[in-house]
Tab-separated table of C-alpha atoms and ligand atoms in Angstrom:
chain	number	residue	atom	x	y	z
A	20	UNK	CA	102.139	179.654	101.425
A	21	UNK	CA	105.798	178.736	100.229
A	22	UNK	CA	107.726	181.237	98.031
A	23	UNK	CA	111.126	180.444	96.294
A	24	UNK	CA	112.317	183.982	94.951
A	25	UNK	CA	115.600	182.988	93.014
A	26	UNK	CA	115.740	180.389	90.282
A	27	UNK	CA	117.808	180.117	86.871
A	28	UNK	CA	116.737	178.715	83.349
A	29	UNK	CA	118.494	177.473	80.553
A	30	UNK	CA	118.159	181.111	79.450
A	31	UNK	CA	121.138	181.592	81.797
A	32	UNK	CA	122.785	178.835	83.454
A	33	UNK	CA	120.204	176.815	84.650
A	34	UNK	CA	119.353	173.359	83.064
A	35	UNK	CA	115.566	173.869	82.747
A	36	UNK	CA	113.738	175.739	80.035
A	37	UNK	CA	111.588	178.417	81.803
A	38	UNK	CA	108.270	176.757	81.389
A	39	UNK	CA	110.026	173.248	82.790
A	40	UNK	CA	111.478	175.005	85.386
A	41	UNK	CA	107.795	176.705	86.471
A	42	UNK	CA	106.052	173.312	85.887
A	43	UNK	CA	108.827	171.939	88.399
A	44	UNK	CA	108.470	174.509	90.986
A	45	UNK	CA	104.674	174.000	91.092
A	46	UNK	CA	105.434	170.065	91.617
A	47	UNK	CA	107.407	171.043	94.332
A	48	UNK	CA	104.540	172.288	95.994
A	49	UNK	CA	105.503	176.186	95.620
A	50	UNK	CA	102.780	178.937	95.350
A	51	UNK	CA	105.325	181.547	94.329
A	52	UNK	CA	108.542	180.998	92.146
A	53	UNK	CA	110.955	184.026	91.186
A	54	UNK	CA	112.739	183.516	87.701
A	55	UNK	CA	116.156	185.498	87.910
A	56	UNK	CA	118.048	184.528	85.150
A	57	UNK	CA	121.669	186.365	84.722
A	58	UNK	CA	121.245	189.804	83.376
A	59	UNK	CA	118.424	189.201	81.224
A	60	UNK	CA	114.587	188.995	81.338
A	61	UNK	CA	114.120	186.580	78.142
A	62	UNK	CA	112.472	183.664	79.989
A	63	UNK	CA	110.036	185.692	81.552
A	64	UNK	CA	107.152	185.273	78.515
A	65	UNK	CA	107.405	181.609	78.437
A	66	UNK	CA	107.662	181.020	82.238
A	67	UNK	CA	104.456	183.336	82.511
A	68	UNK	CA	102.492	181.216	80.059
A	69	UNK	CA	103.590	178.032	82.111
A	70	UNK	CA	102.416	179.620	85.369
A	71	UNK	CA	99.450	180.566	84.090
A	72	UNK	CA	98.808	177.097	83.007
A	73	UNK	CA	100.171	175.205	86.301
A	74	UNK	CA	98.330	177.673	88.685
A	75	UNK	CA	101.831	179.434	90.417
A	76	UNK	CA	102.764	182.762	90.781
A	77	UNK	CA	105.524	184.089	88.975
A	78	UNK	CA	107.774	187.014	90.121
A	79	UNK	CA	109.961	188.308	87.148
A	80	UNK	CA	113.290	189.121	88.367
A	81	UNK	CA	116.777	189.227	87.281
A	82	UNK	CA	120.334	188.393	88.875
A	83	UNK	CA	122.304	191.622	87.798
A	84	UNK	CA	126.042	191.090	87.497
A	85	UNK	CA	127.545	194.032	89.577
A	86	UNK	CA	130.903	195.420	91.133
A	87	UNK	CA	131.585	196.787	94.371
A	88	UNK	CA	135.301	197.915	93.929
A	89	UNK	CA	137.616	194.654	92.818
A	90	UNK	CA	134.565	192.290	94.190
A	91	UNK	CA	131.724	190.715	92.312
A	92	UNK	CA	128.318	191.135	93.946
A	93	UNK	CA	125.006	189.719	92.715
A	94	UNK	CA	122.251	192.032	92.787
A	95	UNK	CA	118.578	190.477	92.522
A	96	UNK	CA	116.141	192.952	90.742
A	97	UNK	CA	112.285	192.182	91.162
A	98	UNK	CA	109.517	193.227	88.869
A	99	UNK	CA	111.913	196.052	87.049
A	100	UNK	CA	110.444	197.106	83.386
A	101	UNK	CA	113.218	195.452	81.474
A	102	UNK	CA	112.588	197.811	78.283
A	103	UNK	CA	113.597	200.926	80.354
A	104	UNK	CA	116.388	202.155	78.269
A	105	UNK	CA	118.955	202.814	80.761
A	106	UNK	CA	118.396	199.470	82.444
A	107	UNK	CA	118.012	197.500	78.764
A	108	UNK	CA	121.385	199.044	77.986
A	109	UNK	CA	123.204	198.306	80.982
A	110	UNK	CA	121.950	194.792	80.795
A	111	UNK	CA	123.082	194.398	77.001
A	112	UNK	CA	126.441	195.444	77.716
A	113	UNK	CA	126.913	193.115	80.667
A	114	UNK	CA	125.649	190.172	78.485
A	115	UNK	CA	127.979	191.451	75.556
A	116	UNK	CA	131.141	191.554	78.046
A	117	UNK	CA	130.113	187.542	78.861
A	118	UNK	CA	129.696	186.394	75.167
A	119	UNK	CA	133.231	188.555	74.370
A	120	UNK	CA	135.251	186.768	77.013
A	121	UNK	CA	134.221	183.505	76.153
A	122	UNK	CA	137.176	183.066	73.260
A	123	UNK	CA	139.662	184.419	75.746
A	124	UNK	CA	138.805	182.151	78.191
A	125	UNK	CA	138.869	179.113	75.579
A	126	UNK	CA	142.772	180.543	74.566
A	127	UNK	CA	143.740	180.595	78.077
A	128	UNK	CA	142.415	176.655	78.550
A	129	UNK	CA	144.045	175.864	75.268
A	130	UNK	CA	147.205	177.141	76.379
A	131	UNK	CA	147.116	175.215	79.719
A	132	UNK	CA	146.692	171.811	76.981
A	133	UNK	CA	143.074	171.429	77.247
A	134	UNK	CA	140.862	170.993	73.970
A	135	UNK	CA	138.079	173.438	74.993
A	136	UNK	CA	137.157	175.221	71.894
A	137	UNK	CA	134.653	178.041	71.352
A	138	UNK	CA	132.576	176.369	69.078
A	139	UNK	CA	131.774	173.471	71.670
A	140	UNK	CA	131.128	176.145	74.340
A	141	UNK	CA	128.610	177.611	72.121
A	142	UNK	CA	126.830	174.561	71.344
A	143	UNK	CA	126.514	173.837	74.829
A	144	UNK	CA	124.863	176.995	75.979
A	145	UNK	CA	122.141	176.303	73.114
A	146	UNK	CA	119.405	178.686	73.891
A	147	UNK	CA	121.021	180.634	76.441
A	148	UNK	CA	120.760	184.569	76.155
A	149	UNK	CA	124.629	184.546	76.728
A	150	UNK	CA	127.131	182.010	76.576
A	151	UNK	CA	129.675	182.338	79.880
A	152	UNK	CA	131.889	180.579	82.057
A	153	UNK	CA	129.223	177.689	83.308
A	154	UNK	CA	129.029	176.479	79.914
A	155	UNK	CA	132.556	176.591	79.360
A	156	UNK	CA	132.288	174.325	82.661
A	157	UNK	CA	130.217	171.977	80.991
A	158	UNK	CA	132.579	171.097	78.439
A	159	UNK	CA	135.131	170.829	80.526
A	160	UNK	CA	132.902	168.076	82.375
A	161	UNK	CA	132.059	166.566	79.282
A	162	UNK	CA	135.828	166.271	78.191
A	163	UNK	CA	136.529	164.803	81.524
A	164	UNK	CA	138.911	167.275	82.591
A	165	UNK	CA	136.995	168.298	85.927
A	166	UNK	CA	133.759	166.193	87.820
A	167	UNK	CA	131.737	168.692	87.813
A	168	UNK	CA	131.055	172.712	87.090
A	169	UNK	CA	131.949	173.564	91.113
A	170	UNK	CA	135.840	171.888	90.328
A	171	UNK	CA	135.934	173.546	87.051
A	172	UNK	CA	135.430	177.354	88.651
A	173	UNK	CA	137.566	176.218	91.645
A	174	UNK	CA	140.567	174.936	89.956
A	175	UNK	CA	140.095	177.150	86.377
A	176	UNK	CA	137.545	179.802	85.988
A	177	UNK	CA	137.429	181.739	89.226
A	178	UNK	CA	139.145	185.153	89.584
A	179	UNK	CA	142.592	184.243	90.217
A	180	UNK	CA	142.398	181.218	88.342
A	181	UNK	CA	144.524	180.484	85.291
A	182	UNK	CA	141.670	180.422	83.089
A	183	UNK	CA	139.922	183.555	84.386
A	184	UNK	CA	139.299	186.712	82.131
A	185	UNK	CA	137.378	189.493	83.766
A	186	UNK	CA	134.666	191.263	82.382
A	187	UNK	CA	132.240	194.178	82.703
A	188	UNK	CA	130.083	194.564	85.670
A	189	UNK	CA	127.770	197.481	86.274
A	190	UNK	CA	128.897	199.375	89.564
A	191	UNK	CA	126.446	197.950	92.537
A	192	UNK	CA	125.144	201.485	93.483
A	193	UNK	CA	124.160	201.969	89.838
A	194	UNK	CA	122.304	198.565	89.491
A	195	UNK	CA	120.297	199.801	92.553
A	196	UNK	CA	119.332	203.096	90.904
A	197	UNK	CA	118.975	201.376	87.318
A	198	UNK	CA	116.465	199.056	88.818
A	199	UNK	CA	114.469	201.532	91.002
A	200	UNK	CA	114.244	203.661	87.903
A	201	UNK	CA	112.822	200.889	85.997
A	202	UNK	CA	110.108	200.639	88.740
A	203	UNK	CA	111.424	197.594	90.606
A	204	UNK	CA	113.063	196.639	93.763
A	205	UNK	CA	116.602	195.082	94.654
A	206	UNK	CA	117.791	192.499	96.933
A	207	UNK	CA	121.343	191.544	97.201
A	208	UNK	CA	121.988	187.588	96.474
A	209	UNK	CA	124.002	185.503	98.775
A	210	UNK	CA	125.526	188.873	100.506
A	211	UNK	CA	127.859	186.614	102.381
A	212	UNK	CA	128.447	183.804	100.486
A	213	UNK	CA	131.760	182.490	99.495
A	214	UNK	CA	133.963	184.906	101.366
A	215	UNK	CA	131.816	188.305	100.630
A	216	UNK	CA	131.258	189.136	104.325
A	217	UNK	CA	134.172	191.624	104.009
A	218	UNK	CA	132.877	192.922	101.145
A	219	UNK	CA	129.768	193.714	102.491
A	220	UNK	CA	129.653	194.503	106.286
A	221	UNK	CA	126.784	196.515	107.741
A	222	UNK	CA	127.830	199.826	107.197
A	223	UNK	CA	127.931	199.297	103.616
A	224	UNK	CA	124.620	197.829	103.780
A	225	UNK	CA	123.427	200.634	105.376
A	226	UNK	CA	124.805	203.005	102.768
A	227	UNK	CA	123.277	200.560	99.911
A	228	UNK	CA	119.860	201.125	101.944
A	229	UNK	CA	119.823	204.819	101.666
A	230	UNK	CA	120.883	204.342	98.007
A	231	UNK	CA	117.252	202.502	97.356
A	232	UNK	CA	118.487	198.815	98.251
A	233	UNK	CA	115.087	196.976	99.595
A	234	UNK	CA	116.333	193.663	101.150
A	235	UNK	CA	118.994	191.018	101.633
A	236	UNK	CA	118.873	187.110	100.776
A	237	UNK	CA	119.677	185.547	104.004
A	238	UNK	CA	118.583	182.224	103.744
A	239	UNK	CA	120.763	180.888	101.136
A	240	UNK	CA	122.702	177.539	100.713
A	241	UNK	CA	126.079	179.333	100.860
A	242	UNK	CA	125.272	181.081	104.236
A	243	UNK	CA	125.876	178.761	107.466
A	244	UNK	CA	123.377	179.048	110.162
A	245	UNK	CA	125.406	181.576	112.019
A	246	UNK	CA	125.833	183.604	108.931
A	247	UNK	CA	122.135	183.824	108.362
A	248	UNK	CA	121.147	184.840	112.398
A	249	UNK	CA	124.164	187.471	111.834
A	250	UNK	CA	122.312	188.763	108.578
A	251	UNK	CA	118.572	188.241	109.750
A	252	UNK	CA	119.932	191.067	112.759
A	253	UNK	CA	121.714	193.319	110.251
A	254	UNK	CA	118.113	193.399	107.998
A	255	UNK	CA	116.303	194.080	111.416
A	256	UNK	CA	118.765	197.294	112.303
A	257	UNK	CA	118.465	198.617	108.865
A	258	UNK	CA	114.845	197.364	108.030
A	259	UNK	CA	115.474	195.340	104.983
A	260	UNK	CA	113.377	192.934	103.749
A	261	UNK	CA	114.829	189.473	104.092
A	262	UNK	CA	114.038	186.681	101.451
A	263	UNK	CA	115.244	183.164	101.185
A	264	UNK	CA	115.679	181.043	98.243
A	265	UNK	CA	117.116	177.889	96.394
A	266	UNK	CA	118.966	179.771	93.789
A	267	UNK	CA	118.037	176.376	91.632
A	268	UNK	CA	119.856	175.742	88.776
A	269	UNK	CA	118.109	172.661	87.538
A	270	UNK	CA	120.962	169.811	87.398
A	271	UNK	CA	123.783	172.580	87.101
A	272	UNK	CA	124.220	172.721	90.793
A	273	UNK	CA	123.818	170.293	93.259
A	274	UNK	CA	121.946	171.038	96.886
A	275	UNK	CA	120.018	173.667	95.365
A	276	UNK	CA	116.563	171.753	95.294
A	277	UNK	CA	113.505	174.035	94.680
A	278	UNK	CA	112.427	175.334	97.601
A	279	UNK	CA	115.158	174.439	99.860
A	280	UNK	CA	115.242	177.616	101.304
A	281	UNK	CA	111.794	180.058	101.190
A	282	UNK	CA	110.981	183.721	102.049
A	283	UNK	CA	108.296	184.371	104.563
A	284	UNK	CA	104.927	185.790	103.247
A	285	UNK	CA	105.114	188.743	105.275
A	286	UNK	CA	108.568	189.695	103.891
A	287	UNK	CA	107.409	188.866	100.200
A	288	UNK	CA	104.461	191.128	100.482
A	289	UNK	CA	106.459	193.996	102.087
A	290	UNK	CA	108.774	193.426	98.662
A	291	UNK	CA	106.004	193.672	96.549
A	292	UNK	CA	104.839	197.109	98.458
A	293	UNK	CA	108.021	198.531	97.380
A	294	UNK	CA	107.773	197.341	94.059
A	295	UNK	CA	104.476	199.026	93.938
A	296	UNK	CA	105.813	202.248	94.923
A	297	UNK	CA	108.752	202.218	92.882
A	298	UNK	CA	106.554	201.436	90.025
A	299	UNK	CA	104.527	204.283	90.673
A	300	UNK	CA	107.105	206.828	91.328
A	301	UNK	CA	108.965	205.527	87.954
A	302	UNK	CA	105.816	206.047	86.042
A	303	UNK	CA	107.296	202.822	84.321
A	304	UNK	CA	104.579	200.013	83.252
A	305	UNK	CA	105.820	197.443	85.672
A	306	UNK	CA	105.243	194.084	84.913
A	307	UNK	CA	102.459	192.873	87.291
A	308	UNK	CA	102.819	189.548	89.255
A	309	UNK	CA	100.829	187.071	87.778
A	310	UNK	CA	98.243	185.211	90.318
B	14	ZN	ZN1	124.288	184.646	92.427
B	15	ZN	ZN1	121.436	182.826	91.269
């Protein structure tokens, strides 16, 4: 059984519509695919219909933008009820923050002499639930300012770069509680990717585990082999679920092909068991996993 639990559609910053993404996942030989758009469940319905048709299991998820002190941490929430009011309110606040920083980013880039307008960015984002930095990056690529999204982020859009504007993110432990309260389970995405090892040492992960964290994403393209080994041993120490996934973005990110990393079936089963327990404890009608 091949399981990929972390992908993005055009509802956030991927390039494929949810239905297309799910069909591609089936064509790539996956048995289970998780749709985890940033801070939104808006792609779930379309993806579920496509999954039923393609005969692939869909795990409904989302990747929540959280903050741990000054650091940004991505939290994968699987199978929460997205209509649970505290979670829905937090997601709305994050999406609103993402949308409202676009004009500020454009103003900074224009100040640097680049012709990047809010209108062009909104057009680029099309059907996305929120317009954000990846769409700004796409406009910069189209204008020939940078070669690809990575260069746009590295030179202009990341914290500390001249086009960066801060925005709202939920405190990490609060986000874990929101997911649990909505009957779902939490997994930290790429915990040690891009210099985050110092942000999330074992002691911090132990603390988060006590607050309800279910697992960590170990097999991810941002982790070198030795990083994966270290994280795997921490997961063993702390009894955390180990996941692996592609973090596929369609053509929006290279080297993240569907199924390039996968989750072991027994780890997937543990995750589903924990989600069932959380759903029972919360009393929320958690969305079922489509077989
Ligand atoms: Zn992420
Ligand atoms: Zn992601």
